[in-house]
Amino acid sequence: MKELVKQLVETYGPAGQEGRVRALIEGIIRPYVDASRVDALGNLIALKRGSGGGKRLMIAAHMDEIGVVVTHIDKKGFARFGRVGGVQVQTMVGGRVLFGNGAVGVIGWEKWLQSRGVPAWEELFIDVGATSPDDSPVRVGDVGAFLRPFVDLGKRLVSKAMDDRIGCAVVIQALMEMKESPNDVYFVFTAQEELGTRGAVVSAFGVEPEVGIAVDVTHIGDTPEARPMAVSLGKGPAIKVMDAGMVVNPAVKQWMIDVAEKEGIPYQLEVLEFGGTDARSIQLSKAGVPAGCLSIPCRYVHSPSEMVDYEDVQGAVKLLRKLLESSPSFSS
Amino acid sequence: MDVVSVLRQLSEARGLPGYEDEVRACISGFYEPWADAVRTDSLGNLIALKKGTRPAETKARSIMLAAHMDEVGLMVSGFEKGFLRFTHMGGVDPRTILGQEVVVYGQRPLPGIIATHPPHVLPPEERNKVVSYEELFIDVGLPEEELKELVRVGDPIAMRREFIELAEGYVSGKAFDDRAGVASLLVCLEALQNLQHSWDVYVVATVQEEKGLKGATVGAYGIAPDIAIAVDVGFGRQPGVEEKESIVMDGGPAIAKGPNIHPVMHQTLVEVAKRYELKHQLEIIPGASGTDAWAIQVTREGIPSALLSIPLRYMHTSVETVCIRDIERTGRLMALFISQLDESFAEKLGLGEERWMPC
Amino acid sequence: MDALLKKLSEARGVSGNEEAVRQVILEAVREHIDGYRVDALGNLICYKKARRQGGASWPRKVMLAAHMDEVGLMVTGFNNDGTLRFGKVGGIDDRVLLSKQVLIGPDAVPGVIGYRPIHLIPRAERNRPPDFSKLAIDIGASNQAGAEKLVKLGDYVSFRTSFEVLAEDGLRTVKGKAFDDRAGCAVLVELLKGEYAVDLYAAFTTQEEVGLRGAKVAAYAIAPDVAFAFEGTICDDLPSKKDVSPVTELGKGPAITFMDRSFVADRRLVDLLVRTAEKEGIPYQFKRAVAGGTDSGAIHLSREGVPAVTVSVPSRYIHAPVSMLSLLDLEHTVQLVQKSLHNMEGGLGS
């Protein structure tokens, strides 16, 4: 599965530019699903029909990652940029970005070595090695993603875009491994989550699920002097109870707990004091959908080096697979 | 109906966002004698239908009344040496909960106290500091091992507060935001028993308002009413709150005006209040009202909406205070408004059959 | 076109109270459309069937949107001295409110927003922005009772600004209020005069400035195949110390949005506009900042998703009492969209 993760995280796909990730996923899952389509926002929606008697489930993992977008190229060829999603300013200076056309840029700061403070966004620029707008390989409107290779630390995996390619990997792996299921499962690889869970809004409207589950990363509280949070790397996937965007339907939460306990999968319960996931949008679709979220604990979220625990990932695959194979017994 | 007794039961019932079971059961009991049908939707909104008696060959029309039944509260977020860490559900000022008694809903309800250091041990500069959630704990007085057996991360925590009657028709308790609104819906439902009305009335106790208007968003989509009125609480005048940012206690429902409100709905509510000499006031909201009405208005193809605010002091604390007369007035105003709804009103709102005006 | 823009600009239509603007528009478009309706939020939705054969089967149903509302103020209370308290409707920079003329309520009662004389302000305080809570509107009433005779609680307040042509030639600059988004309304009115091979649904929307609310319900009702929104957008081409993005520049043509805070534009629609501009020799620019939100933000999330793009007329000083634009940009915007709609007749490609 590590090879799948590596392939996914190293593919270029900032929010709104998910085409390459989508093509990669489409190719991998085709033999395992009954039908698939791409909607107006670029969500990939694949259906695997069940044996009957189950529910219509929507499983969502988002394809997009955070990035930057060029808004201006000055006379000397330096590019100014805007943010695509929740990029953190502390991670920028000296970092590299990769554009869709293959161009690479270095992020510079007007006050480099002159100030000890945190940069203001307006003080940052991208140096693509150009000397004027004419010889710049990028144009206004071009979108860049962090450039950072995948690293296998053995127990732990590090890369940019773990948020949420690791979720995509978990969903793909569960799809490939799953046995017979009573449920019609819609596997939705969503677009533009980082811009406000936009892909999930429209895909949930189309799918009309009876139950929805997002698979996404969550924060942890186990690094030195971290803000207290009862989620750690290596203690299993997390079952979300609440985040800033939603309260998980208690019946969905209980279903996830019951399956985890029955299968002996270690898990953690997650209360996140900020953030939100696609589950929020699924819950609010049409007349309402019971929705939950299976979270993969992740350190340094929204930095170019997001770290997950491989056992947590495998636990998430198993839990998702067992959920898909089971019959959600609660009423909706 | 004894509004004080109803509000006492509503107030003391538990109903945190997403965990409204107990208060829902309580409201369901109150709906029962007066509604033609009661159902719960997939997010937990409790919807009572009171059918209108409509003249033959007129179009079926409906109004949705919404008040939210969830209350702000807390949630277990972790453990530390036999104490509980917690966060808030829906905007609780941490300054208002020091020394507060709570109930932690674990395997069984556990009474607890929000822990504070006694002032004697605090250096003077600490005494004047605001305590943040990170520094607050809940103490349920149980040994660590037993605590971990009974409580899990994500268990909801409610304020523990007995309802009390104050002087001159004022009462105080927790969760009046927006159980006072729910009580006004019940007053309305009861009043409709003795009034003729031709429109169907959906009386909705919504969920998760405090978590971002969730219940109203999906409830309005599912019901798809022609028009809607949301009832919520408004900032009543109190010490420390200026006249310009508050409404008058015992001044009747505040009939809101602003972009969130359909002007014809506003105007008609004011007219009805004047006609029946019901005490009322205005509330001007230039932008987002932050209430269920904000979500309902933009549902589907748009729903003409109105908002009534019941004046309330000390919002989002466990000593919220209202005047019972304001609840009664709000309920009666809605009932009288509903009893005068007819097809000409629908036409006035542009809800006619003809979709496209020819040019 | 300046006559239409003058009427639109001088009409008063703060979010939630767009009636006057709706009347101006209806009068201007009535003879060019097949039907219209006004919905629960006050959106004016005009329908114009395809006038020519040969259009592709998709996209067939095209939504064009421009918002009628403008930012403004609302009366929230009376002071004992006869002045009015007010709140803001939509995003206004407090600093531009001082010493302005306003018109209040349906009877357009005139008033001014005054401030303490500079003589009385301590030196240290002069460097700070004004305290919004201390501002009031003076209508000349000597007490609360006098004010209540002229003004009602909840009355909408708009800036009192006249429209004027500043340059007859060249960029043909004009000044006036509310070019965000009466410029877009003017573009859309002009577009409705043309003949197309697709079915047009023109939505003149309400309450954009308080959260894209009109467009949300209009898009749900129309259920379009694709959508174009028209705006008067940020133009920050004043002298600047730094070589940074001006967002847009006056006179450099319509601004095409690739992304703003509210949405990512559909790549096919952006390409269509760029291709058309280059083929027809119409100047264009990109909106060069991820700033602001437009009706496209609500429309593209409607139902199962709608490919959308925003095209804007650069307007200096938006969200302030007086803004400025170039009629040349306005005309180029109309031309660009008109030709693009024609170029879309064969389909949108991939």
Coordinates of C-alpha atoms in Angstrom, one line a residue, chain B residues 3-355:
Chain B
V3 CA -46.3 28.4 30.4
V4 CA -44.2 28.5 33.5
S5 CA -44.6 24.8 34.0
V6 CA -43.9 24.0 30.4
L7 CA -40.8 26.2 30.3
R8 CA -39.6 24.6 33.5
Q9 CA -39.7 21.2 31.9
L10 CA -38.2 22.4 28.7
S11 CA -35.4 24.2 30.5
E12 CA -34.4 21.3 32.7
A13 CA -34.3 18.8 29.9
R14 CA -31.0 18.0 28.3
G15 CA -30.5 18.9 24.6
L16 CA -27.0 19.7 23.4
P17 CA -26.4 20.2 19.7
G18 CA -26.7 16.8 18.0
Y19 CA -27.8 15.2 21.4
E20 CA -31.3 16.6 21.7
D21 CA -33.1 13.3 22.5
E22 CA -34.3 14.2 26.0
V23 CA -35.7 17.6 25.1
R24 CA -37.2 16.1 21.9
A25 CA -39.1 13.5 23.9
C26 CA -40.3 16.3 26.2
I27 CA -41.6 18.5 23.4
S28 CA -43.1 15.5 21.6
G29 CA -45.3 15.0 24.6
F30 CA -46.5 18.6 24.5
Y31 CA -47.2 18.4 20.7
E32 CA -49.2 15.2 21.0
P33 CA -52.7 16.6 22.0
W34 CA -52.7 19.4 19.5
A35 CA -51.0 18.1 16.3
D36 CA -52.4 16.0 13.5
A37 CA -49.0 14.3 13.0
V38 CA -45.6 14.3 14.5
R39 CA -42.3 13.1 12.9
T40 CA -38.6 13.4 13.4
D41 CA -36.4 13.9 10.4
S42 CA -32.9 12.5 9.7
L43 CA -31.0 15.2 11.7
G44 CA -33.5 15.1 14.5
N45 CA -35.8 18.0 13.9
L46 CA -39.1 17.4 15.6
I47 CA -41.9 18.4 13.2
A48 CA -45.6 18.7 14.2
L49 CA -48.2 19.2 11.5
K50 CA -51.4 21.0 12.3
K51 CA -53.6 20.8 9.2
G52 CA -55.5 23.8 8.0
T53 CA -59.2 23.7 7.1
R54 CA -59.0 24.9 3.6
P55 CA -61.9 25.8 1.4
A56 CA -62.5 23.4 -1.5
E57 CA -60.5 24.2 -4.7
T58 CA -57.9 26.3 -3.0
K59 CA -54.3 25.5 -3.2
A60 CA -52.6 23.8 -0.3
R61 CA -50.3 26.4 1.5
S62 CA -48.1 25.9 4.4
I63 CA -46.1 27.9 7.0
M64 CA -43.2 26.7 9.0
L65 CA -42.6 27.9 12.5
A66 CA -39.1 27.2 13.8
A67 CA -37.5 27.5 17.2
H68 CA -34.4 25.6 18.1
M69 CA -34.4 23.1 20.9
D70 CA -30.6 22.7 21.3
E71 CA -28.7 24.5 24.0
V72 CA -25.1 25.5 24.3
G73 CA -23.0 23.1 26.3
L74 CA -19.7 21.4 26.7
M75 CA -18.0 18.2 25.6
V76 CA -15.3 16.0 27.0
S77 CA -12.1 16.4 25.0
G78 CA -9.6 14.5 27.1
F79 CA -8.3 13.2 30.5
E80 CA -5.7 14.5 32.9
K81 CA -5.0 12.9 36.2
G82 CA -8.6 12.0 37.0
F83 CA -9.9 15.3 35.8
L84 CA -11.7 15.9 32.5
R85 CA -10.6 18.3 29.8
F86 CA -13.4 19.8 27.8
T87 CA -14.4 22.1 25.0
H88 CA -17.6 24.0 24.2
M89 CA -20.4 23.2 21.9
G90 CA -21.8 26.4 20.5
G91 CA -20.2 29.4 22.1
V92 CA -19.8 29.4 25.8
D93 CA -17.8 32.3 27.4
P94 CA -15.3 30.5 29.7
R95 CA -15.6 33.4 32.2
T96 CA -19.2 32.5 32.9
I97 CA -18.6 28.9 33.9
L98 CA -16.1 29.0 36.8
G99 CA -17.5 27.1 39.7
Q100 CA -20.4 25.9 37.6
E101 CA -22.1 22.6 38.4
V102 CA -22.5 20.4 35.4
V103 CA -23.7 16.9 34.4
V104 CA -21.3 14.7 32.3
Y105 CA -23.3 12.3 30.2
G106 CA -21.1 9.2 30.4
Q107 CA -22.2 5.7 30.9
R108 CA -24.4 7.2 33.5
P109 CA -25.0 10.9 34.3
L110 CA -22.2 12.2 36.5
P111 CA -22.5 15.4 38.5
G112 CA -19.4 17.5 38.3
I113 CA -17.9 20.9 39.0
I114 CA -15.9 23.1 36.8
A115 CA -12.7 23.3 38.8
T116 CA -11.1 26.5 39.9
H117 CA -8.2 27.3 42.2
P118 CA -9.3 29.1 45.4
P119 CA -8.4 32.8 45.3
H120 CA -6.2 32.3 48.4
V121 CA -3.5 30.5 46.5
L122 CA -3.5 32.7 43.4
P123 CA -1.1 35.5 43.0
P124 CA -3.0 38.8 42.6
E125 CA -2.1 39.1 38.9
E126 CA -3.6 35.7 38.2
R127 CA -6.9 36.6 39.8
N128 CA -7.6 39.2 37.2
K129 CA -6.8 36.9 34.3
V130 CA -9.3 35.2 32.0
V131 CA -9.1 31.5 32.3
S132 CA -9.1 29.7 29.0
Y133 CA -10.5 26.3 28.2
E134 CA -7.0 24.9 28.2
E135 CA -6.6 25.7 31.9
L136 CA -10.1 24.5 32.9
F137 CA -11.0 21.1 34.2
I138 CA -14.1 19.2 35.3
D139 CA -14.0 17.3 38.6
V140 CA -16.5 14.5 39.0
G141 CA -14.9 13.3 42.2
L142 CA -14.2 9.8 41.0
P143 CA -10.9 7.9 41.0
E144 CA -9.1 8.0 37.6
E145 CA -9.7 4.3 36.8
E146 CA -13.4 4.5 37.4
L147 CA -13.6 7.8 35.5
K148 CA -12.1 6.2 32.4
E149 CA -14.6 3.4 32.6
L150 CA -17.5 5.7 32.8
V151 CA -16.5 8.6 30.5
R152 CA -15.2 8.7 27.0
V153 CA -13.9 11.5 24.8
G154 CA -16.8 13.1 23.1
D155 CA -19.3 12.6 25.9
P156 CA -21.6 15.7 26.1
I157 CA -21.7 17.9 29.2
A158 CA -24.7 20.0 30.2
M159 CA -25.0 22.9 32.6
R160 CA -26.8 21.9 35.8
R161 CA -29.3 24.5 36.7
E162 CA -32.7 24.5 38.4
F163 CA -35.4 26.7 36.9
I164 CA -36.6 29.4 39.3
E165 CA -39.4 31.9 39.4
L166 CA -38.4 35.5 40.0
A167 CA -40.7 38.5 40.8
E168 CA -43.3 40.0 38.5
G169 CA -43.6 37.1 36.0
Y170 CA -39.9 36.8 35.3
V171 CA -38.2 33.4 35.4
S172 CA -34.6 32.2 35.1
G173 CA -32.8 29.0 34.1
K174 CA -30.6 27.4 31.4
A175 CA -31.4 26.9 27.8
F176 CA -34.1 29.5 27.5
D177 CA -32.2 30.2 24.3
D178 CA -34.2 28.9 22.6
R179 CA -36.6 26.8 24.7
A180 CA -38.4 30.1 25.3
G181 CA -39.0 30.1 21.6
V182 CA -40.2 26.5 21.7
A183 CA -42.6 27.4 24.5
S184 CA -44.0 30.2 22.3
L185 CA -44.6 27.6 19.5
L186 CA -46.6 25.5 22.0
V187 CA -48.6 28.6 23.0
C188 CA -49.3 29.2 19.3
L189 CA -50.3 25.5 18.7
E190 CA -52.7 25.7 21.6
A191 CA -54.2 29.0 20.5
L192 CA -54.7 27.5 17.0
Q193 CA -57.1 25.0 18.5
N194 CA -59.6 27.8 18.9
L195 CA -58.9 29.7 15.7
Q196 CA -59.8 29.0 12.1
H197 CA -56.9 28.7 9.8
S198 CA -56.7 27.6 6.2
W199 CA -52.9 27.1 5.8
D200 CA -51.1 24.0 7.1
V201 CA -48.8 24.7 10.0
Y202 CA -45.5 22.9 10.5
V203 CA -44.3 23.5 14.0
V204 CA -40.6 22.6 14.1
A205 CA -38.3 22.3 17.0
T206 CA -35.0 22.5 15.2
V207 CA -31.7 20.9 16.1
Q208 CA -28.1 22.1 16.1
E209 CA -28.8 25.8 15.7
E210 CA -25.9 26.5 17.9
K211 CA -23.6 24.5 15.6
G212 CA -24.4 26.6 12.5
L213 CA -28.2 26.5 11.8
K214 CA -28.0 22.9 10.8
G215 CA -31.5 21.7 11.7
A216 CA -33.2 24.6 10.0
T217 CA -31.2 24.2 6.8
V218 CA -32.3 20.6 6.2
G219 CA -35.7 21.0 7.9
A220 CA -36.8 23.8 5.6
Y221 CA -35.5 21.8 2.6
G222 CA -37.5 18.7 3.6
I223 CA -40.7 20.6 4.5
A224 CA -40.5 23.1 1.6
P225 CA -43.0 25.5 3.2
D226 CA -44.4 28.6 1.4
I227 CA -43.4 30.9 4.2
A228 CA -41.7 30.7 7.5
I229 CA -41.3 32.4 10.9
A230 CA -38.4 31.7 13.1
V231 CA -38.5 32.5 16.8
D232 CA -35.3 33.0 18.7
V233 CA -34.2 35.0 21.7
G234 CA -32.9 38.6 21.4
F235 CA -30.6 40.6 23.7
G236 CA -32.9 42.0 26.4
R237 CA -31.9 45.2 28.2
Q238 CA -29.7 44.4 31.2
P239 CA -27.0 46.0 33.2
G240 CA -23.9 46.5 31.0
V241 CA -25.8 46.3 27.7
E242 CA -26.6 49.6 25.9
E243 CA -30.0 50.6 24.8
K244 CA -28.9 50.6 21.2
E245 CA -27.8 47.0 21.2
S246 CA -30.8 45.5 23.0
I247 CA -34.6 45.2 23.1
V248 CA -37.0 45.9 25.9
M249 CA -37.9 43.2 28.5
D250 CA -41.6 42.7 28.8
G251 CA -42.0 44.7 25.6
G252 CA -43.4 41.8 23.6
P253 CA -41.8 40.0 20.7
A254 CA -39.3 42.1 18.6
I255 CA -40.4 41.9 15.0
A256 CA -37.2 41.9 13.0
K257 CA -36.6 44.1 10.0
G258 CA -33.7 43.8 7.5
P259 CA -32.5 41.9 4.5
N260 CA -33.2 38.5 6.2
I261 CA -36.9 39.4 6.5
H262 CA -39.5 39.6 3.7
P263 CA -40.9 43.1 4.0
V264 CA -44.5 42.0 3.5
M265 CA -44.1 39.4 6.3
H266 CA -42.7 42.1 8.6
Q267 CA -45.4 44.6 7.8
T268 CA -48.2 42.0 8.2
L269 CA -46.9 40.9 11.6
V270 CA -46.8 44.5 12.7
E271 CA -50.3 45.1 11.4
V272 CA -51.7 42.0 13.2
A273 CA -50.0 42.9 16.4
K274 CA -51.5 46.4 16.2
R275 CA -54.9 45.2 15.3
Y276 CA -55.1 42.9 18.4
E277 CA -53.3 45.4 20.6
L278 CA -50.4 42.9 21.3
K279 CA -47.4 44.5 22.9
H280 CA -44.5 44.3 20.4
Q281 CA -41.3 46.1 19.4
L282 CA -39.0 46.3 16.4
E283 CA -35.5 44.9 16.0
I284 CA -33.4 46.2 13.2
I285 CA -30.9 43.7 11.7
P286 CA -28.8 45.1 8.9
G287 CA -27.2 41.8 7.9
A288 CA -27.0 38.2 9.0
S289 CA -29.5 37.5 11.8
G290 CA -27.6 34.4 12.9
T291 CA -30.9 32.6 13.5
D292 CA -32.8 29.8 11.8
A293 CA -34.5 32.5 9.6
W294 CA -31.1 33.1 7.9
A295 CA -30.9 29.5 6.7
I296 CA -34.6 29.1 5.9
Q297 CA -34.8 32.2 3.7
V298 CA -32.4 30.8 1.1
T299 CA -33.7 27.3 1.0
R300 CA -34.6 25.9 -2.4
E301 CA -36.1 28.7 -4.5
G302 CA -36.3 31.1 -1.6
I303 CA -38.8 31.2 1.3
P304 CA -40.3 34.5 2.5
S305 CA -39.2 34.5 6.2
A306 CA -39.8 36.5 9.4
L307 CA -38.1 36.5 12.7
L308 CA -39.6 37.2 16.2
S309 CA -37.2 37.7 19.0
I310 CA -38.1 37.1 22.7
P311 CA -36.2 39.5 24.9
L312 CA -33.8 37.6 27.1
R313 CA -31.1 38.6 29.6
Y314 CA -27.7 36.9 30.1
M315 CA -27.6 34.9 26.8
H316 CA -25.6 31.7 26.7
T317 CA -25.3 31.5 30.4
S318 CA -27.1 29.2 32.8
V319 CA -29.1 32.1 34.4
E320 CA -30.9 33.2 31.2
T321 CA -33.9 35.3 32.2
V322 CA -37.1 36.0 30.4
C323 CA -40.5 37.5 31.1
I324 CA -43.2 34.9 30.7
R325 CA -45.6 37.5 29.2
D326 CA -43.2 37.9 26.2
I327 CA -43.4 34.2 25.5
E328 CA -47.2 34.3 25.6
R329 CA -47.4 37.4 23.3
T330 CA -45.0 35.8 20.8
G331 CA -47.2 32.6 20.6
R332 CA -50.4 34.6 20.3
L333 CA -49.0 36.8 17.6
M334 CA -48.0 33.8 15.5
A335 CA -51.5 32.2 16.0
L336 CA -53.3 35.4 15.0
F337 CA -51.0 35.9 12.0
I338 CA -51.7 32.3 10.9
S339 CA -55.4 32.7 11.2
Q340 CA -55.5 35.5 8.7
L341 CA -53.4 33.8 6.0
D342 CA -55.3 33.3 2.8
E343 CA -54.6 33.1 -0.9
S344 CA -54.5 36.8 -1.4
F345 CA -51.6 36.9 1.0
A346 CA -49.8 34.3 -1.0
E347 CA -50.3 36.4 -4.1
K348 CA -49.0 39.5 -2.3
L349 CA -45.8 37.5 -1.7
G350 CA -45.6 36.5 -5.3
L351 CA -46.4 32.8 -4.6
G352 CA -49.0 32.7 -7.4
E353 CA -49.3 29.9 -9.9
E354 CA -48.1 31.9 -12.8
R355 CA -44.3 31.6 -12.8

